[in-house]
């Protein structure tokens, strides 16, 4: 068994490089939404809850383009009341043939499960405004039983950045997926890719501590990692990657 070792100094170097490269890019790792939705409204919040539900990072831009096109044609499926009252067969037809999710059966199940949770609130925006801490928001999203660590973390970051909730603190954890683990391994932050859930939390905490030490919002650190994975690792664009000089990938 290889015991996890996290190199704080190398993590600091990686975050510094990413901040130097991405720091001035205002559109970094944004989640697109339809132009006819007003930012920060109840409709915006509902859309983001559904949007993050199936965003696994792979082919993310294509996924969001499909999602926006679907909203334009079938806006009602982003309304939990409509979803609950509609047959699963009709939902499947709309979602599979327009959003083209990677895992259709799981996508339908998640869409319905989330809708059953959201329907409990007359306006999800009003409920979000009543949340007083990052921990309370994280618990609420986790209790919907609709999101994984990465997708739930993405939604948490989006809501925190929107300043909708009744707190000003930044995110306190960064969602770590296999791409982030691989980036951390290839840049020497960790010594193995086979890490436990507890060790994933330790790695997340390290990135947050480094961000705060460098006076970088942990939300931005999350965006940097997301952008590296989506724009460079997934496309095998190693030569253009800002981490190329310290990455061990051939």
XYZ file of C-alpha atoms in Angstrom:
250
model
C 0.000 0.000 0.000
C 1.224 3.481 -0.904
C 0.434 6.054 1.763
C -0.630 9.459 0.489
C 1.887 12.252 0.737
C 0.747 15.795 -0.134
C 3.496 18.239 -1.087
C 2.293 21.638 0.157
C 5.185 23.515 -1.497
C 4.476 21.959 -4.897
C 0.757 22.685 -4.478
C 1.616 26.315 -3.826
C 3.772 26.372 -6.976
C 0.967 24.884 -9.061
C -1.649 27.336 -7.778
C 0.719 30.262 -8.335
C 1.294 29.186 -11.947
C -2.414 28.767 -12.552
C -3.252 32.125 -11.012
C -0.576 33.847 -13.086
C -1.971 32.262 -16.242
C -5.714 32.450 -15.561
C -5.935 35.320 -13.070
C -7.104 37.969 -15.537
C -9.540 35.782 -17.457
C -13.006 36.899 -16.303
C -14.960 34.240 -18.230
C -13.020 31.379 -16.692
C -14.909 28.108 -16.113
C -18.263 29.868 -16.327
C -21.384 27.759 -16.665
C -23.373 29.091 -19.608
C -27.123 29.637 -19.380
C -29.815 30.882 -21.804
C -29.621 34.575 -22.654
C -33.311 35.089 -21.858
C -32.758 34.081 -18.213
C -31.838 36.936 -15.872
C -28.866 36.241 -13.600
C -29.741 35.681 -9.955
C -33.477 35.141 -10.458
C -35.511 32.125 -9.357
C -35.501 30.899 -12.942
C -31.693 31.191 -12.998
C -31.393 29.154 -9.803
C -33.656 26.398 -11.097
C -31.725 26.229 -14.351
C -28.407 25.929 -12.487
C -29.697 23.129 -10.275
C -30.601 21.128 -13.385
C -27.537 22.280 -15.321
C -25.010 21.025 -12.760
C -26.899 17.762 -12.346
C -25.320 16.076 -15.382
C -22.148 18.133 -15.863
C -19.392 15.542 -15.466
C -16.683 17.732 -16.968
C -16.186 15.636 -20.103
C -17.383 17.468 -23.245
C -18.756 20.130 -20.904
C -19.137 22.857 -23.533
C -21.121 20.552 -25.840
C -23.308 19.478 -22.927
C -24.141 23.084 -21.991
C -24.831 24.018 -25.595
C -27.273 21.110 -25.840
C -28.844 22.117 -22.531
C -29.413 25.711 -23.632
C -30.937 24.546 -26.936
C -33.201 22.224 -24.965
C -34.312 25.059 -22.690
C -35.226 27.180 -25.701
C -37.415 24.380 -27.110
C -38.670 22.784 -23.891
C -38.370 25.282 -20.997
C -40.953 23.394 -18.941
C -38.634 20.489 -18.158
C -36.625 22.919 -16.011
C -39.752 23.442 -13.905
C -40.040 20.801 -11.135
C -43.834 21.016 -11.101
C -43.990 20.132 -14.795
C -41.470 17.316 -14.408
C -43.456 15.655 -11.609
C -46.693 15.845 -13.587
C -45.184 14.554 -16.845
C -44.738 10.931 -17.833
C -41.269 9.455 -17.591
C -41.548 8.374 -21.213
C -42.071 11.965 -22.412
C -39.232 13.244 -20.222
C -36.951 10.548 -21.572
C -37.785 11.498 -25.140
C -36.968 15.183 -24.537
C -33.833 14.659 -22.444
C -32.259 11.839 -24.436
C -32.930 13.305 -27.869
C -31.957 16.883 -27.029
C -29.519 16.966 -24.111
C -27.847 13.679 -25.151
C -26.622 12.770 -21.638
C -23.745 10.289 -21.295
C -25.828 7.960 -19.117
C -29.497 8.269 -20.204
C -31.117 6.049 -17.555
C -29.200 7.719 -14.725
C -29.970 11.148 -16.211
C -33.739 10.562 -16.177
C -33.655 9.213 -12.628
C -31.590 12.169 -11.386
C -33.826 14.690 -13.157
C -36.930 13.276 -11.474
C -35.264 12.885 -8.062
C -34.069 16.494 -8.107
C -37.507 17.721 -9.181
C -39.120 15.935 -6.232
C -36.790 17.850 -3.921
C -37.164 21.235 -5.608
C -40.949 20.994 -5.641
C -40.876 21.229 -1.833
C -40.029 24.928 -2.176
C -42.395 27.519 -3.574
C -39.392 29.527 -4.806
C -35.933 28.016 -4.484
C -34.424 31.517 -4.641
C -36.187 32.502 -1.414
C -34.905 29.414 0.361
C -31.333 30.022 -0.830
C -31.540 33.587 0.472
C -32.287 32.198 3.938
C -29.145 30.020 4.071
C -26.635 31.473 6.532
C -23.407 29.520 5.993
C -21.357 27.542 3.499
C -21.886 24.407 5.595
C -25.661 24.859 5.511
C -25.617 25.266 1.729
C -23.403 22.193 1.251
C -25.682 20.120 3.479
C -28.781 21.256 1.590
C -27.300 20.292 -1.779
C -26.068 16.951 -0.424
C -29.498 16.167 1.049
C -31.140 16.433 -2.373
C -29.410 13.091 -3.079
C -28.957 14.213 -6.676
C -25.297 15.219 -6.924
C -21.905 13.616 -6.714
C -18.906 15.285 -5.129
C -17.891 17.110 -8.320
C -21.332 18.127 -9.599
C -22.466 19.160 -6.114
C -19.268 21.118 -5.610
C -19.813 22.910 -8.908
C -23.344 23.913 -7.913
C -22.137 25.051 -4.487
C -19.450 27.203 -6.086
C -21.919 28.776 -8.532
C -24.365 29.642 -5.756
C -21.600 31.017 -3.515
C -20.223 33.163 -6.323
C -23.697 34.538 -7.058
C -23.914 35.989 -3.512
C -27.528 34.825 -3.308
C -27.226 33.255 0.143
C -27.105 35.162 3.420
C -23.336 34.822 3.915
C -20.221 36.297 2.344
C -17.660 33.575 2.983
C -16.018 31.825 0.040
C -16.170 28.082 -0.534
C -14.424 25.988 2.097
C -13.787 22.901 -0.004
C -12.900 22.170 -3.600
C -14.606 19.229 -5.320
C -11.882 16.812 -6.401
C -12.529 14.374 -9.234
C -10.226 11.922 -11.018
C -8.962 14.637 -13.363
C -7.936 16.818 -10.420
C -6.243 13.823 -8.803
C -4.361 13.098 -12.022
C -3.294 16.742 -12.347
C -2.123 16.663 -8.723
C -0.190 13.446 -9.332
C 1.432 14.531 -12.598
C 2.574 17.815 -11.053
C 3.992 16.121 -7.952
C 1.470 17.360 -5.412
C 0.498 13.789 -4.487
C 2.484 10.574 -4.849
C -0.363 8.302 -5.985
C -3.664 8.447 -7.873
C -5.202 5.735 -5.709
C -6.514 7.811 -2.837
C -9.396 7.259 -0.438
C -12.371 9.548 0.143
C -10.743 10.770 3.344
C -7.545 11.571 1.429
C -9.569 13.404 -1.228
C -10.825 15.692 1.551
C -7.214 16.238 2.675
C -6.183 17.174 -0.870
C -9.148 19.545 -1.179
C -8.235 21.155 2.150
C -4.656 21.643 0.956
C -5.765 23.492 -2.171
C -8.047 25.713 -0.043
C -5.251 26.474 2.460
C -2.828 27.306 -0.348
C -5.395 29.578 -1.997
C -5.991 31.477 1.214
C -2.242 31.692 1.886
C -1.746 33.275 -1.549
C -4.811 35.498 -1.099
C -6.568 33.663 -3.940
C -10.261 32.861 -3.582
C -10.608 29.037 -3.306
C -13.456 29.365 -5.800
C -10.897 30.563 -8.353
C -8.564 27.669 -7.542
C -11.475 25.331 -8.329
C -12.052 27.167 -11.611
C -8.368 26.900 -12.535
C -8.340 23.134 -12.010
C -11.620 22.770 -13.882
C -10.248 24.771 -16.821
C -6.987 22.801 -16.989
C -8.879 19.506 -17.042
C -11.482 20.641 -19.566
C -9.357 22.755 -21.919
C -6.035 20.914 -21.858
C -6.122 17.429 -20.321
C -9.318 16.324 -22.064
C -8.030 17.662 -25.389
C -4.497 16.327 -24.829
C -3.206 19.864 -25.445
C -0.163 19.392 -23.226
C 2.116 21.838 -25.045
C -0.295 24.746 -24.460
C -1.023 23.852 -20.824
C 0.192 26.356 -18.203
C 1.450 23.424 -16.111
C 3.492 21.894 -18.908
C 6.858 22.784 -17.379
C 6.164 20.868 -14.152
C 3.902 18.098 -15.449
C 5.442 14.634 -15.813
C 3.033 13.457 -18.522
C 4.867 12.434 -21.686
